[in-house]
């Protein structure tokens, strides 16, 4: 789950990390009011920043500097309601629904600071770089020696000396060094406290008067922790997410939209990916990734079917279930129930293997509905591709 | 021979009275696995299926029934504590089936298990089976057959798929292991490769990877360094778009890293036979072993 | 540093541990008012509990059960201002300055629960026993099998399964088991959060309606953490402490009053104890333990001298300084300065060894003051004993 | 020979620019100790006494000067972090002189050092000296003399007292170690006894204990189990009243446990020569070695 910049900055502030003064606005007039307040307090210019979940906003025109409240209003008007295309969105872009208006900062130094999971070392890692403002992947590719890393020991957490070591490593001394070391500890704590998968400040700036300020803010939350974090669930902006993905997640299904023609319903993420791969090999194109999960009941499968049918350009459906923790009979019942309720105007290919598969196949065969049954994955993919053409 | 579990393994099931726990415990018992105890706090004293004693704590199960392997079906909110309880009680292997455990919980759990000398398999995994000896997990036992192939996979159902093929081609398995689809697994490909290398009965290894992370690249490094067994590999997710989590918490292409193409390249260069369809895994292994 | 029961219970409550309803009072009228309120809320009797730092109050008459507000007032009157003698105080007892009035509880089970440092295992340990109400040392001596222990891993903290294991081990089931496991985790957290050296609930009771309640509460704070805990320093009740010890600690000196005649001023705790032991062997008796510490300046030593001179029954002073981190010259200056300001009417034996000792001895010899110098500890003790008789 | 430190040891001093740190660093250098670096965050780049380079971090001192032993004079509020920094930077021995570190900080620090394979000596200790080779601590060097006695003590000044006696009687020391007066010391009597047992030059051990805890009883158990060297011991605090902390955070008789009498009994029963006055420690050792 991703948070907006303005949400992330509020969490930063609660942790004691300094951010520019500002406010969020969802109308040009509101943006102007925030800007007037900031200019009144002495700002010489303000930043107008589109609040969308995609990164790389600057390159897409989603960040603009305004020299007056009027200009801030104008920029806001130009952003709100439009589709913002950035290197991280598709060509269709994402809709801008609100902007953050912030006092401009007097930047002396731009740094990068992030905390994420280090999968190889199986712990959190703090990443810092003197190359602030650039995407960290680019820095990693072009100037790897500019990237500093400190592993966070799972038992002990990030230590003071590690924060100091990073701050000195960034070439800082004196007041900025101490300020940066403090922010590093605060950010690592925030990462832990929020059950994050990523917290990032890019750029973290040192101002002309030695203050350390988070000019940008990015927080991703581990979806697996949301069951214990109702406070974070409230920050979820569903309008930023694909409607079908949201609907799927409400039914504990994992769905990702793709642009092909063959709808897939598979149990298990690995098998789902392999099924997509197999469709491609057979000359077709998958319309989606859909994992009915490890403990799918008849109801879950029915819900999965409903979501699947809503995909555009659908020409065939391939159901591939290999029973383990999922039982074939449940799946079969779900399919039959769903086809009772959902109108299906494309051919359905079903492959059922594993636990209780025989019982499931029997149920499908005994039903009055029409399926194409397949034995192997290969055969199932070929049949679906054939039927989709 | 086999690795991780065999006919001597004494299993305690944590969460034995839950819906999934009880179903799969029955299946394991039916397969012939020695399930010696169950644990559900508050249900100590009852008997599961009129024969398996249930305890309040894992310590009791270890002390009274000599359990040395834990199989964990506890819901995500309590799973981290359950795995640590198993490790603290001294089981040598904890198999955590549970899906959806927060990643930072797992960071702690993995380190905790290491500090206690307990091997953790999973979480979010199908478990481990040594065909004909013991099944500690949720895989369908009947597709497996005793033999000489070691199977390692980040996936569940895709593994059953591969095993089914192997069995149909007459290639039985020493042990088949699902290491799980989470970003912080207790046991890695590398761990399993090393165990198979020391198992005299394993003649070849099937490695089923997927997008995300660098576990396959790390496996490739070990294989490149004079690995004694032939390895056949399939990597799922060639069609997966970047930045999207493909079901498994660990299956995500992040910052341009973790693509199927990279992984296949690393494995190929290490001498692995990489196949582009899961349908031909068994066939590829047959060719290698007969060639 | 010790906290009073009422202070500890407030901290318990903040942590979510249930304690009996009640209030603290320092006059009989106030006690009656609290009691009236409790009876009004349905209490059938109230406990009147003397608030002193010593344990074993029950045996000394410091805990009484009153059946009416009038009786509570009467009991309070009988306690306030009196000296309470318990197995843990000297024969002179401790003065009662306030009482805690609490609603009586309906006890089904009495347990013991404590968290302290396990020095051998170098971590915190949770101790639980089904023998509530008894001193845990007695249980340890008489019925060791009734004591359960769980070590707290320094990296991971007390785990949920450990709390459950303890609660089941105490023979609890159902609601009380879950309640006790929760309190165990809360108490371990409190121990950590407060930088405690001991937190103890004795007895922890299970009421007739399955509630888990801390009937008593004891918290000791690690003195070494007070520099970072101004909030805890505020809870310190100096009236419970020896005035000279308090004065000494204000000067960063460690002082313990004893009942002998020879005042000791030594640097280093081990040497100070050994000096006391040596005085005893030489036939004398030490008036105190006084460690001038590891970084004593001239000022510190002068302060030490002032405190030393206030002890009753003082017949001689033995100064034994073996220089290491303390420098002999500083000590000598301190002695000379102090003797300029403090009237000394007993003989002073000085032994100075180690770092800068020669310089120190020279300073002492050149001063106009009168000292008996000694070469060895043995000689110094003998001379002091001789002069004190 | 000696244990813990010798002429090859390369010392980094943390808190080298503070008042105590600079005084005692000078004393150590004067004694002949190889002080190769200092660390004070923010003072990196300066030179101590115009010759010892000062760094901002211990890692730098280890990388650039090959320091393998840290001596720590950092105030209590920052000491735990300083010790962990030393351990993380890879020094093999960290000697923490600082007094007044919270006990729960030390619980964490001791476990941290173990996890990093670093031996911690102290805190609240005088350090360690191998006479004629290296002094890493605050003890007065001149009372020591090279020889064959190992000294271990929870005290500082009382140790100098004992060493002074030994030296005057012609009994030099291989190494003298103050393990410190805190309840959670990094190095125990038992650790030191084991190191001395493996040092071919150490012919006898002086063990100076005090009230509180069970470190002396644990030492007695090791000695009773065929300890190869004669041990003379004095326990301070026979006159200490129960329940009072006698200066050292660890010197307290709690719940009737930790008395001098108990400790002396345990040591005597283990075959240790226990003396009742510190004044006769040297004499007792002389008699044993000559008898």
mmCIF file with all atom_site columns, N, CA and C in Angstrom, chain B residues 194-220:
data_model
loop_
_atom_site.group_PDB
_atom_site.id
_atom_site.type_symbol
_atom_site.label_atom_id
_atom_site.label_alt_id
_atom_site.label_comp_id
_atom_site.label_asym_id
_atom_site.label_entity_id
_atom_site.label_seq_id
_atom_site.pdbx_PDB_ins_code
_atom_site.Cartn_x
_atom_site.Cartn_y
_atom_site.Cartn_z
_atom_site.occupancy
_atom_site.B_iso_or_equiv
_atom_site.pdbx_formal_charge
_atom_site.auth_seq_id
_atom_site.auth_comp_id
_atom_site.auth_asym_id
_atom_site.auth_atom_id
_atom_site.pdbx_PDB_model_num
ATOM 1  N N  . UNK B 1 194 ? 22.603 -27.197 -1.042  1.00 0.00 ? 194 UNK B N  1
ATOM 2  C CA . UNK B 1 194 ? 23.687 -27.785 -0.256  1.00 0.00 ? 194 UNK B CA 1
ATOM 3  C C  . UNK B 1 194 ? 23.261 -29.102 0.388   1.00 0.00 ? 194 UNK B C  1
ATOM 4  N N  . UNK B 1 195 ? 22.033 -29.129 0.905   1.00 0.00 ? 195 UNK B N  1
ATOM 5  C CA . UNK B 1 195 ? 21.555 -30.374 1.518   1.00 0.00 ? 195 UNK B CA 1
ATOM 6  C C  . UNK B 1 195 ? 21.441 -31.491 0.480   1.00 0.00 ? 195 UNK B C  1
ATOM 7  N N  . UNK B 1 196 ? 20.934 -31.160 -0.709  1.00 0.00 ? 196 UNK B N  1
ATOM 8  C CA . UNK B 1 196 ? 20.805 -32.193 -1.748  1.00 0.00 ? 196 UNK B CA 1
ATOM 9  C C  . UNK B 1 196 ? 22.180 -32.697 -2.180  1.00 0.00 ? 196 UNK B C  1
ATOM 10 N N  . UNK B 1 197 ? 23.159 -31.805 -2.221  1.00 0.00 ? 197 UNK B N  1
ATOM 11 C CA . UNK B 1 197 ? 24.500 -32.194 -2.651  1.00 0.00 ? 197 UNK B CA 1
ATOM 12 C C  . UNK B 1 197 ? 25.073 -33.243 -1.701  1.00 0.00 ? 197 UNK B C  1
ATOM 13 N N  . UNK B 1 198 ? 24.649 -33.190 -0.442  1.00 0.00 ? 198 UNK B N  1
ATOM 14 C CA . UNK B 1 198 ? 25.184 -34.146 0.536   1.00 0.00 ? 198 UNK B CA 1
ATOM 15 C C  . UNK B 1 198 ? 24.332 -35.411 0.664   1.00 0.00 ? 198 UNK B C  1
ATOM 16 N N  . UNK B 1 199 ? 23.246 -35.445 -0.080  1.00 0.00 ? 199 UNK B N  1
ATOM 17 C CA . UNK B 1 199 ? 22.379 -36.623 -0.004  1.00 0.00 ? 199 UNK B CA 1
ATOM 18 C C  . UNK B 1 199 ? 22.793 -37.615 -1.092  1.00 0.00 ? 199 UNK B C  1
ATOM 19 N N  . UNK B 1 200 ? 23.286 -38.782 -0.722  1.00 0.00 ? 200 UNK B N  1
ATOM 20 C CA . UNK B 1 200 ? 23.809 -39.711 -1.731  1.00 0.00 ? 200 UNK B CA 1
ATOM 21 C C  . UNK B 1 200 ? 22.752 -40.188 -2.728  1.00 0.00 ? 200 UNK B C  1
ATOM 22 N N  . UNK B 1 201 ? 21.485 -40.153 -2.362  1.00 0.00 ? 201 UNK B N  1
ATOM 23 C CA . UNK B 1 201 ? 20.453 -40.684 -3.250  1.00 0.00 ? 201 UNK B CA 1
ATOM 24 C C  . UNK B 1 201 ? 19.955 -39.681 -4.281  1.00 0.00 ? 201 UNK B C  1
ATOM 25 N N  . UNK B 1 202 ? 20.219 -38.410 -4.071  1.00 0.00 ? 202 UNK B N  1
ATOM 26 C CA . UNK B 1 202 ? 19.724 -37.404 -5.009  1.00 0.00 ? 202 UNK B CA 1
ATOM 27 C C  . UNK B 1 202 ? 20.664 -37.328 -6.222  1.00 0.00 ? 202 UNK B C  1
ATOM 28 N N  . UNK B 1 203 ? 20.081 -37.533 -7.416  1.00 0.00 ? 203 UNK B N  1
ATOM 29 C CA . UNK B 1 203 ? 20.891 -37.581 -8.639  1.00 0.00 ? 203 UNK B CA 1
ATOM 30 C C  . UNK B 1 203 ? 20.699 -36.346 -9.506  1.00 0.00 ? 203 UNK B C  1
ATOM 31 N N  . UNK B 1 204 ? 19.701 -35.552 -9.210  1.00 0.00 ? 204 UNK B N  1
ATOM 32 C CA . UNK B 1 204 ? 19.449 -34.356 -10.004 1.00 0.00 ? 204 UNK B CA 1
ATOM 33 C C  . UNK B 1 204 ? 18.504 -33.444 -9.242  1.00 0.00 ? 204 UNK B C  1
ATOM 34 N N  . UNK B 1 205 ? 18.561 -32.156 -9.559  1.00 0.00 ? 205 UNK B N  1
ATOM 35 C CA . UNK B 1 205 ? 17.743 -31.191 -8.824  1.00 0.00 ? 205 UNK B CA 1
ATOM 36 C C  . UNK B 1 205 ? 16.893 -30.376 -9.814  1.00 0.00 ? 205 UNK B C  1
ATOM 37 N N  . UNK B 1 206 ? 15.614 -30.216 -9.455  1.00 0.00 ? 206 UNK B N  1
ATOM 38 C CA . UNK B 1 206 ? 14.747 -29.308 -10.200 1.00 0.00 ? 206 UNK B CA 1
ATOM 39 C C  . UNK B 1 206 ? 14.557 -28.056 -9.365  1.00 0.00 ? 206 UNK B C  1
ATOM 40 N N  . UNK B 1 207 ? 14.857 -26.903 -9.924  1.00 0.00 ? 207 UNK B N  1
ATOM 41 C CA . UNK B 1 207 ? 14.757 -25.648 -9.196  1.00 0.00 ? 207 UNK B CA 1
ATOM 42 C C  . UNK B 1 207 ? 13.734 -24.764 -9.903  1.00 0.00 ? 207 UNK B C  1
ATOM 43 N N  . UNK B 1 208 ? 12.645 -24.450 -9.188  1.00 0.00 ? 208 UNK B N  1
ATOM 44 C CA . UNK B 1 208 ? 11.585 -23.644 -9.783  1.00 0.00 ? 208 UNK B CA 1
ATOM 45 C C  . UNK B 1 208 ? 11.563 -22.278 -9.117  1.00 0.00 ? 208 UNK B C  1
ATOM 46 N N  . UNK B 1 209 ? 12.007 -21.290 -9.865  1.00 0.00 ? 209 UNK B N  1
ATOM 47 C CA . UNK B 1 209 ? 12.079 -19.944 -9.308  1.00 0.00 ? 209 UNK B CA 1
ATOM 48 C C  . UNK B 1 209 ? 10.980 -19.066 -9.846  1.00 0.00 ? 209 UNK B C  1
ATOM 49 N N  . UNK B 1 210 ? 11.035 -17.811 -9.458  1.00 0.00 ? 210 UNK B N  1
ATOM 50 C CA . UNK B 1 210 ? 10.084 -16.846 -10.005 1.00 0.00 ? 210 UNK B CA 1
ATOM 51 C C  . UNK B 1 210 ? 10.690 -15.458 -9.883  1.00 0.00 ? 210 UNK B C  1
ATOM 52 N N  . UNK B 1 211 ? 9.994  -14.462 -10.421 1.00 0.00 ? 211 UNK B N  1
ATOM 53 C CA . UNK B 1 211 ? 10.517 -13.094 -10.401 1.00 0.00 ? 211 UNK B CA 1
ATOM 54 C C  . UNK B 1 211 ? 10.647 -12.571 -8.970  1.00 0.00 ? 211 UNK B C  1
ATOM 55 N N  . UNK B 1 212 ? 11.485 -11.541 -8.807  1.00 0.00 ? 212 UNK B N  1
ATOM 56 C CA . UNK B 1 212 ? 11.641 -10.881 -7.513  1.00 0.00 ? 212 UNK B CA 1
ATOM 57 C C  . UNK B 1 212 ? 12.843 -11.389 -6.737  1.00 0.00 ? 212 UNK B C  1
ATOM 58 N N  . UNK B 1 213 ? 13.571 -10.452 -6.115  1.00 0.00 ? 213 UNK B N  1
ATOM 59 C CA . UNK B 1 213 ? 14.706 -10.839 -5.283  1.00 0.00 ? 213 UNK B CA 1
ATOM 60 C C  . UNK B 1 213 ? 15.864 -11.379 -6.080  1.00 0.00 ? 213 UNK B C  1
ATOM 61 N N  . UNK B 1 214 ? 16.824 -11.987 -5.391  1.00 0.00 ? 214 UNK B N  1
ATOM 62 C CA . UNK B 1 214 ? 18.022 -12.491 -6.058  1.00 0.00 ? 214 UNK B CA 1
ATOM 63 C C  . UNK B 1 214 ? 18.332 -13.918 -5.632  1.00 0.00 ? 214 UNK B C  1
ATOM 64 N N  . UNK B 1 215 ? 17.321 -14.626 -5.111  1.00 0.00 ? 215 UNK B N  1
ATOM 65 C CA . UNK B 1 215 ? 17.562 -15.983 -4.610  1.00 0.00 ? 215 UNK B CA 1
ATOM 66 C C  . UNK B 1 215 ? 18.064 -16.903 -5.716  1.00 0.00 ? 215 UNK B C  1
ATOM 67 N N  . UNK B 1 216 ? 17.549 -16.735 -6.948  1.00 0.00 ? 216 UNK B N  1
ATOM 68 C CA . UNK B 1 216 ? 17.965 -17.586 -8.060  1.00 0.00 ? 216 UNK B CA 1
ATOM 69 C C  . UNK B 1 216 ? 19.405 -17.277 -8.464  1.00 0.00 ? 216 UNK B C  1
ATOM 70 N N  . UNK B 1 217 ? 19.752 -15.975 -8.423  1.00 0.00 ? 217 UNK B N  1
ATOM 71 C CA . UNK B 1 217 ? 21.114 -15.589 -8.765  1.00 0.00 ? 217 UNK B CA 1
ATOM 72 C C  . UNK B 1 217 ? 22.095 -16.172 -7.736  1.00 0.00 ? 217 UNK B C  1
ATOM 73 N N  . UNK B 1 218 ? 21.698 -16.163 -6.461  1.00 0.00 ? 218 UNK B N  1
ATOM 74 C CA . UNK B 1 218 ? 22.560 -16.737 -5.425  1.00 0.00 ? 218 UNK B CA 1
ATOM 75 C C  . UNK B 1 218 ? 22.699 -18.246 -5.625  1.00 0.00 ? 218 UNK B C  1
ATOM 76 N N  . UNK B 1 219 ? 21.613 -18.883 -6.018  1.00 0.00 ? 219 UNK B N  1
ATOM 77 C CA . UNK B 1 219 ? 21.668 -20.318 -6.324  1.00 0.00 ? 219 UNK B CA 1
ATOM 78 C C  . UNK B 1 219 ? 22.615 -20.559 -7.503  1.00 0.00 ? 219 UNK B C  1
ATOM 79 N N  . UNK B 1 220 ? 22.528 -19.691 -8.510  1.00 0.00 ? 220 UNK B N  1
ATOM 80 C CA . UNK B 1 220 ? 23.383 -19.840 -9.697  1.00 0.00 ? 220 UNK B CA 1
ATOM 81 C C  . UNK B 1 220 ? 24.852 -19.776 -9.301  1.00 0.00 ? 220 UNK B C  1
#
